[in-house]
mmCIF file of C-alpha atoms in Angstrom:
data_model
loop_
_atom_site.group_PDB
_atom_site.id
_atom_site.type_symbol
_atom_site.label_atom_id
_atom_site.label_comp_id
_atom_site.label_asym_id
_atom_site.label_seq_id
_atom_site.Cartn_x
_atom_site.Cartn_y
_atom_site.Cartn_z
ATOM 1 C CA MET A 1 -41.863 -86.018 59.679
ATOM 2 C CA SER A 2 -42.032 -84.231 62.457
ATOM 3 C CA LEU A 3 -39.136 -84.081 65.114
ATOM 4 C CA GLU A 4 -41.351 -83.054 67.977
ATOM 5 C CA VAL A 5 -44.383 -83.137 69.275
ATOM 6 C CA GLU A 6 -47.217 -82.173 72.267
ATOM 7 C CA MET A 7 -49.402 -85.053 73.201
ATOM 8 C CA THR A 8 -52.433 -85.708 75.483
ATOM 9 C CA GLY A 9 -54.209 -89.162 76.854
ATOM 10 C CA LYS A 10 -55.981 -90.488 79.725
ATOM 11 C CA THR A 11 -52.837 -91.890 81.004
ATOM 12 C CA VAL A 12 -48.780 -90.835 80.204
ATOM 13 C CA ASP A 13 -48.655 -94.182 78.441
ATOM 14 C CA GLU A 14 -51.012 -93.455 76.659
ATOM 15 C CA ALA A 15 -49.869 -90.214 75.547
ATOM 16 C CA LYS A 16 -46.324 -91.664 74.676
ATOM 17 C CA GLN A 17 -48.125 -93.752 72.597
ATOM 18 C CA ALA A 18 -50.064 -91.351 70.590
ATOM 19 C CA ALA A 19 -46.693 -89.327 70.323
ATOM 20 C CA LEU A 20 -44.821 -92.640 68.904
ATOM 21 C CA LYS A 21 -47.650 -92.513 66.068
ATOM 22 C CA GLU A 22 -47.331 -89.077 65.262
ATOM 23 C CA LEU A 23 -43.740 -89.577 65.309
ATOM 24 C CA GLY A 24 -43.878 -92.775 63.135
ATOM 25 C CA VAL A 25 -40.314 -93.809 64.802
ATOM 26 C CA ASP A 26 -39.187 -96.512 66.585
ATOM 27 C CA SER A 27 -39.058 -95.900 70.575
ATOM 28 C CA SER A 28 -35.836 -96.064 70.801
ATOM 29 C CA LEU A 29 -34.993 -93.063 68.681
ATOM 30 C CA VAL A 30 -37.653 -90.742 71.128
ATOM 31 C CA GLU A 31 -37.237 -88.911 74.337
ATOM 32 C CA PHE A 32 -39.461 -87.864 76.653
ATOM 33 C CA VAL A 33 -38.228 -84.150 77.313
ATOM 34 C CA GLU A 34 -41.518 -83.238 79.320
ATOM 35 C CA VAL A 35 -43.993 -85.245 80.821
ATOM 36 C CA VAL A 36 -46.833 -84.353 83.198
ATOM 37 C CA GLU A 37 -49.240 -86.881 85.229
ATOM 38 C CA PRO A 38 -52.950 -86.476 84.585
ATOM 39 C CA THR A 39 -55.201 -84.939 87.639
ATOM 40 C CA LYS A 40 -58.265 -85.621 88.918
ATOM 41 C CA GLY A 41 -60.769 -82.470 89.255
ATOM 42 C CA PHE A 42 -62.541 -81.875 92.004
ATOM 43 C CA LEU A 43 -64.438 -84.451 93.578
ATOM 44 C CA GLY A 44 -62.736 -86.928 91.090
ATOM 45 C CA LEU A 45 -65.381 -84.490 88.514
ATOM 46 C CA LEU A 46 -65.013 -81.443 87.175
ATOM 47 C CA GLY A 47 -61.634 -79.870 86.154
ATOM 48 C CA GLY A 48 -58.735 -82.612 85.762
ATOM 49 C CA LYS A 49 -56.761 -82.496 83.110
ATOM 50 C CA PRO A 50 -55.254 -85.069 81.043
ATOM 51 C CA ALA A 51 -51.875 -86.713 80.749
ATOM 52 C CA LYS A 52 -49.432 -84.917 78.466
ATOM 53 C CA VAL A 53 -45.586 -85.753 77.240
ATOM 54 C CA LYS A 54 -43.614 -83.191 75.207
ATOM 55 C CA ALA A 55 -41.516 -85.920 72.266
ATOM 56 C CA VAL A 56 -38.348 -85.065 70.350
ATOM 57 C CA VAL A 57 -36.990 -87.182 68.183
ATOM 58 C CA ARG A 58 -32.966 -87.494 68.897
ATOM 59 C CA GLU A 59 -30.466 -86.949 66.594
ATOM 60 C CA LEU A 60 -28.904 -90.238 64.963
ATOM 61 C CA SER A 61 -25.370 -91.533 66.027
ATOM 62 C CA PRO A 62 -23.244 -92.720 63.295
ATOM 63 C CA ILE A 63 -23.700 -96.316 63.870
ATOM 64 C CA GLU A 64 -27.438 -96.182 63.976
ATOM 65 C CA LYS A 65 -27.688 -94.165 60.838
ATOM 66 C CA ALA A 66 -26.294 -97.143 59.011
ATOM 67 C CA GLU A 67 -28.188 -99.371 60.523
ATOM 68 C CA LYS A 68 -31.403 -97.553 59.498
ATOM 69 C CA PHE A 69 -29.558 -97.291 56.703
ATOM 70 C CA LEU A 70 -29.635 -100.734 55.865
ATOM 71 C CA GLY A 71 -32.658 -101.474 57.790
ATOM 72 C CA ASP A 72 -34.956 -99.291 54.739
ATOM 73 C CA ILE A 73 -33.291 -101.221 51.967
ATOM 74 C CA PHE A 74 -33.541 -104.649 53.660
ATOM 75 C CA LYS A 75 -37.289 -103.667 54.045
ATOM 76 C CA ALA A 76 -37.562 -102.516 50.358
ATOM 77 C CA MET A 77 -35.897 -106.253 49.377
ATOM 78 C CA LYS A 78 -38.802 -108.010 51.854
ATOM 79 C CA LEU A 79 -35.855 -109.841 53.350
ATOM 80 C CA ASP A 80 -36.153 -110.622 57.142
ATOM 81 C CA ILE A 81 -31.996 -109.804 58.088
ATOM 82 C CA GLU A 82 -30.924 -109.480 61.733
ATOM 83 C CA ILE A 83 -27.807 -107.588 62.300
ATOM 84 C CA GLU A 84 -25.131 -108.205 64.587
ATOM 85 C CA LYS A 85 -23.100 -105.883 65.507
ATOM 86 C CA LYS A 86 -19.205 -106.073 66.830
ATOM 87 C CA GLU A 87 -16.177 -103.806 67.601
ATOM 88 C CA SER A 88 -13.311 -104.476 66.232
ATOM 89 C CA GLU A 89 -9.967 -103.022 65.428
ATOM 90 C CA ASP A 90 -10.816 -101.806 61.699
ATOM 91 C CA GLY A 91 -14.452 -100.371 62.949
ATOM 92 C CA THR A 92 -17.463 -101.448 63.758
ATOM 93 C CA ILE A 93 -18.733 -104.723 62.464
ATOM 94 C CA PHE A 94 -22.797 -105.608 60.958
ATOM 95 C CA ASN A 95 -22.697 -109.011 60.755
ATOM 96 C CA LEU A 96 -25.921 -109.711 58.459
ATOM 97 C CA ILE A 97 -27.666 -113.038 59.723
ATOM 98 C CA GLY A 98 -31.085 -114.590 57.607
ATOM 99 C CA ASP A 99 -31.899 -117.196 54.886
ATOM 100 C CA ASN A 100 -30.927 -116.552 51.169
ATOM 101 C CA LEU A 101 -28.546 -113.971 51.285
ATOM 102 C CA GLY A 102 -26.156 -114.572 48.601
ATOM 103 C CA ILE A 103 -28.006 -111.346 46.521
ATOM 104 C CA LEU A 104 -26.618 -109.551 49.008
ATOM 105 C CA ILE A 105 -22.711 -110.644 48.251
ATOM 106 C CA GLY A 106 -22.943 -110.456 44.227
ATOM 107 C CA LYS A 107 -19.854 -111.982 42.513
ATOM 108 C CA HIS A 108 -16.778 -111.507 44.182
ATOM 109 C CA GLY A 109 -18.383 -109.880 47.254
ATOM 110 C CA GLN A 110 -19.492 -106.765 44.317
ATOM 111 C CA THR A 111 -22.535 -106.261 45.677
ATOM 112 C CA LEU A 112 -21.414 -106.650 49.333
ATOM 113 C CA ASP A 113 -18.678 -104.096 49.165
ATOM 114 C CA SER A 114 -21.411 -101.597 47.511
ATOM 115 C CA LEU A 115 -23.600 -102.253 50.810
ATOM 116 C CA GLN A 116 -20.946 -101.275 52.512
ATOM 117 C CA TYR A 117 -19.392 -98.479 50.911
ATOM 118 C CA LEU A 118 -22.666 -96.414 51.158
ATOM 119 C CA SER A 119 -23.322 -97.252 54.152
ATOM 120 C CA ASN A 120 -20.066 -95.344 55.505
ATOM 121 C CA LEU A 121 -21.761 -92.716 53.130
ATOM 122 C CA ALA A 122 -24.798 -92.717 55.447
ATOM 123 C CA ALA A 123 -23.374 -93.276 58.527
ATOM 124 C CA ASN A 124 -20.803 -90.241 57.728
ATOM 125 C CA ARG A 125 -22.918 -88.362 56.198
ATOM 126 C CA GLY A 126 -22.085 -84.415 57.917
ATOM 127 C CA LEU A 127 -19.186 -85.347 60.057
ATOM 128 C CA THR A 128 -15.878 -83.973 58.952
ATOM 129 C CA ASP A 129 -13.963 -85.638 62.527
ATOM 130 C CA ASN A 130 -14.648 -88.783 64.068
ATOM 131 C CA LYS A 131 -15.663 -90.301 61.143
ATOM 132 C CA VAL A 132 -16.426 -93.973 61.979
ATOM 133 C CA ARG A 133 -16.044 -97.178 59.678
ATOM 134 C CA ILE A 134 -18.538 -99.919 58.941
ATOM 135 C CA ILE A 135 -17.860 -103.523 58.069
ATOM 136 C CA ILE A 136 -20.364 -105.512 56.436
ATOM 137 C CA ASP A 137 -20.043 -109.205 56.118
ATOM 138 C CA ILE A 138 -22.556 -112.226 55.971
ATOM 139 C CA GLU A 139 -21.739 -115.590 57.133
ATOM 140 C CA ASN A 140 -17.905 -114.863 57.265
ATOM 141 C CA TYR A 141 -17.924 -113.940 53.920
ATOM 142 C CA ARG A 142 -14.991 -111.835 54.143
ATOM 143 C CA SER A 143 -12.321 -114.178 55.886
ATOM 144 C CA ARG A 144 -13.292 -117.233 53.655
ATOM 145 C CA ARG A 145 -13.018 -114.305 50.777
ATOM 146 C CA GLU A 146 -9.724 -113.176 51.648
ATOM 147 C CA ASP A 147 -8.389 -117.134 52.560
ATOM 148 C CA THR A 148 -9.521 -118.187 48.898
ATOM 149 C CA LEU A 149 -7.517 -114.819 47.628
ATOM 150 C CA ARG A 150 -4.106 -116.130 49.580
ATOM 151 C CA ARG A 151 -4.502 -119.944 48.564
ATOM 152 C CA LEU A 152 -5.031 -118.333 44.813
ATOM 153 C CA ALA A 153 -1.638 -116.556 45.024
ATOM 154 C CA MET A 154 0.276 -118.961 46.221
ATOM 155 C CA ARG A 155 -1.045 -121.274 42.977
ATOM 156 C CA LEU A 156 -0.663 -118.659 40.726
ATOM 157 C CA ALA A 157 2.873 -117.888 41.567
ATOM 158 C CA ASP A 158 3.727 -121.467 41.744
ATOM 159 C CA LYS A 159 2.528 -121.448 37.556
ATOM 160 C CA VAL A 160 4.330 -118.452 37.180
ATOM 161 C CA ARG A 161 7.895 -120.059 38.623
ATOM 162 C CA ARG A 162 6.960 -123.471 35.972
ATOM 163 C CA THR A 163 6.453 -121.730 33.099
ATOM 164 C CA GLY A 164 8.287 -118.545 33.241
ATOM 165 C CA GLU A 165 4.994 -116.725 31.894
ATOM 166 C CA ARG A 166 3.233 -113.735 33.287
ATOM 167 C CA ILE A 167 -0.073 -113.626 35.309
ATOM 168 C CA VAL A 168 -2.359 -110.511 35.365
ATOM 169 C CA LEU A 169 -5.512 -111.568 37.671
ATOM 170 C CA GLU A 170 -8.775 -110.026 37.329
ATOM 171 C CA PRO A 171 -9.706 -106.510 38.391
ATOM 172 C CA MET A 172 -9.446 -106.410 42.445
ATOM 173 C CA ASN A 173 -10.591 -103.209 45.151
ATOM 174 C CA ARG A 174 -8.166 -102.205 46.799
ATOM 175 C CA HIS A 175 -8.042 -104.685 49.665
ATOM 176 C CA GLU A 176 -8.133 -107.948 47.697
ATOM 177 C CA ARG A 177 -5.341 -106.337 45.935
ATOM 178 C CA LYS A 178 -3.487 -105.867 48.912
ATOM 179 C CA ILE A 179 -4.141 -109.039 49.684
ATOM 180 C CA ILE A 180 -2.118 -110.688 46.973
ATOM 181 C CA HIS A 181 0.688 -108.511 47.146
ATOM 182 C CA MET A 182 0.615 -109.356 51.075
ATOM 183 C CA ALA A 183 0.597 -112.953 50.172
ATOM 184 C CA LEU A 184 3.733 -112.971 48.058
ATOM 185 C CA GLN A 185 5.414 -110.333 49.343
ATOM 186 C CA ASP A 186 8.306 -112.926 50.904
ATOM 187 C CA ASN A 187 8.508 -114.713 47.913
ATOM 188 C CA TYR A 188 11.626 -114.994 46.657
ATOM 189 C CA ARG A 189 10.764 -116.396 42.990
ATOM 190 C CA VAL A 190 7.907 -114.065 41.993
ATOM 191 C CA SER A 191 6.915 -109.914 42.292
ATOM 192 C CA THR A 192 3.811 -108.790 42.096
ATOM 193 C CA TYR A 193 2.613 -105.241 41.359
ATOM 194 C CA SER A 194 -1.208 -103.368 40.136
ATOM 195 C CA SER A 195 -1.462 -101.889 37.155
ATOM 196 C CA GLY A 196 -4.276 -100.294 35.363
ATOM 197 C CA ASP A 197 -6.827 -97.532 36.347
ATOM 198 C CA GLU A 198 -9.901 -97.731 39.024
ATOM 199 C CA PRO A 199 -12.116 -99.465 38.912
ATOM 200 C CA TYR A 200 -10.198 -101.920 36.637
ATOM 201 C CA ARG A 201 -6.912 -102.136 38.734
ATOM 202 C CA LYS A 202 -5.232 -105.708 38.153
ATOM 203 C CA VAL A 203 -2.645 -107.692 40.153
ATOM 204 C CA VAL A 204 0.238 -108.686 38.186
ATOM 205 C CA ILE A 205 2.266 -111.780 38.936
ATOM 206 C CA GLU A 206 6.044 -112.379 37.431
ATOM 207 C CA LEU A 207 9.189 -113.874 37.721
ATOM 208 C CA LYS A 208 11.842 -111.572 39.861
ATOM 209 C CA ARG A 209 14.912 -110.178 37.480
ATOM 210 C CA GLY A 210 17.669 -110.978 38.892
ATOM 211 C CA GLY A 211 16.619 -110.564 42.554
ATOM 212 C CA ARG A 212 15.880 -107.101 41.095
ATOM 213 C CA ARG A 213 12.038 -105.558 41.516
ATOM 214 C CA ASP A 214 11.120 -104.022 38.296
ATOM 215 C CA TYR A 215 10.106 -100.306 38.569
ATOM 216 C CA HIS A 216 6.645 -100.619 38.351
ATOM 217 C CA GLU A 217 6.387 -102.878 41.130
ATOM 218 C CA ARG A 218 8.338 -100.233 43.360
ATOM 219 C CA LYS A 219 5.776 -97.455 41.810
ATOM 220 C CA ASP A 220 2.553 -99.206 42.497
ATOM 221 C CA ARG A 221 2.849 -101.473 45.118
ATOM 222 C CA GLU A 222 -0.948 -101.000 47.270
ATOM 223 C CA GLU A 223 0.923 -99.453 50.815
#
């Protein structure tokens, strides 16, 4: 794809439209660095010159790179999705709005996490400093998932207390493991630690032993 073109037309607008068509990108990504108005010839007949523009595709910001990456994926999947962006303390949240988006969430949010990971790679490609963090959400799925994990942690902690048997949860990503640890960090009956290697690392919940935290818990608890 060309990054710079010069086009002419009867009017400036016509020249701009020709440039956009030639570049093949949205007008929001193009800067017109040179604009020459058309001139009329002698008595309006001879020697006139058409309008001319020089258009340059500007460099995308990291957020725009992530948005374009997602847009290309959705287009390939033939999904009509609107991206609603807002800033938070943790990064820029992309809230996806559309119909039947369960396919983009996947089991326990695994597909959503993959989209988020790849979007962050696209956004920060070539950057060494001032990297951005993109958080992708669908209909507040992430907050609902966190609530579910907290309730699960409390329920399993009670089961461990009653039975005395340790419980090993299914593999979770680092963020979800941290939610479990944080939910039970003040529980005086049970302790938690992480076991195994990524991507199969799991949270273990067990009874505290005489008030002493297990070595593995001190070593493996999520920071």
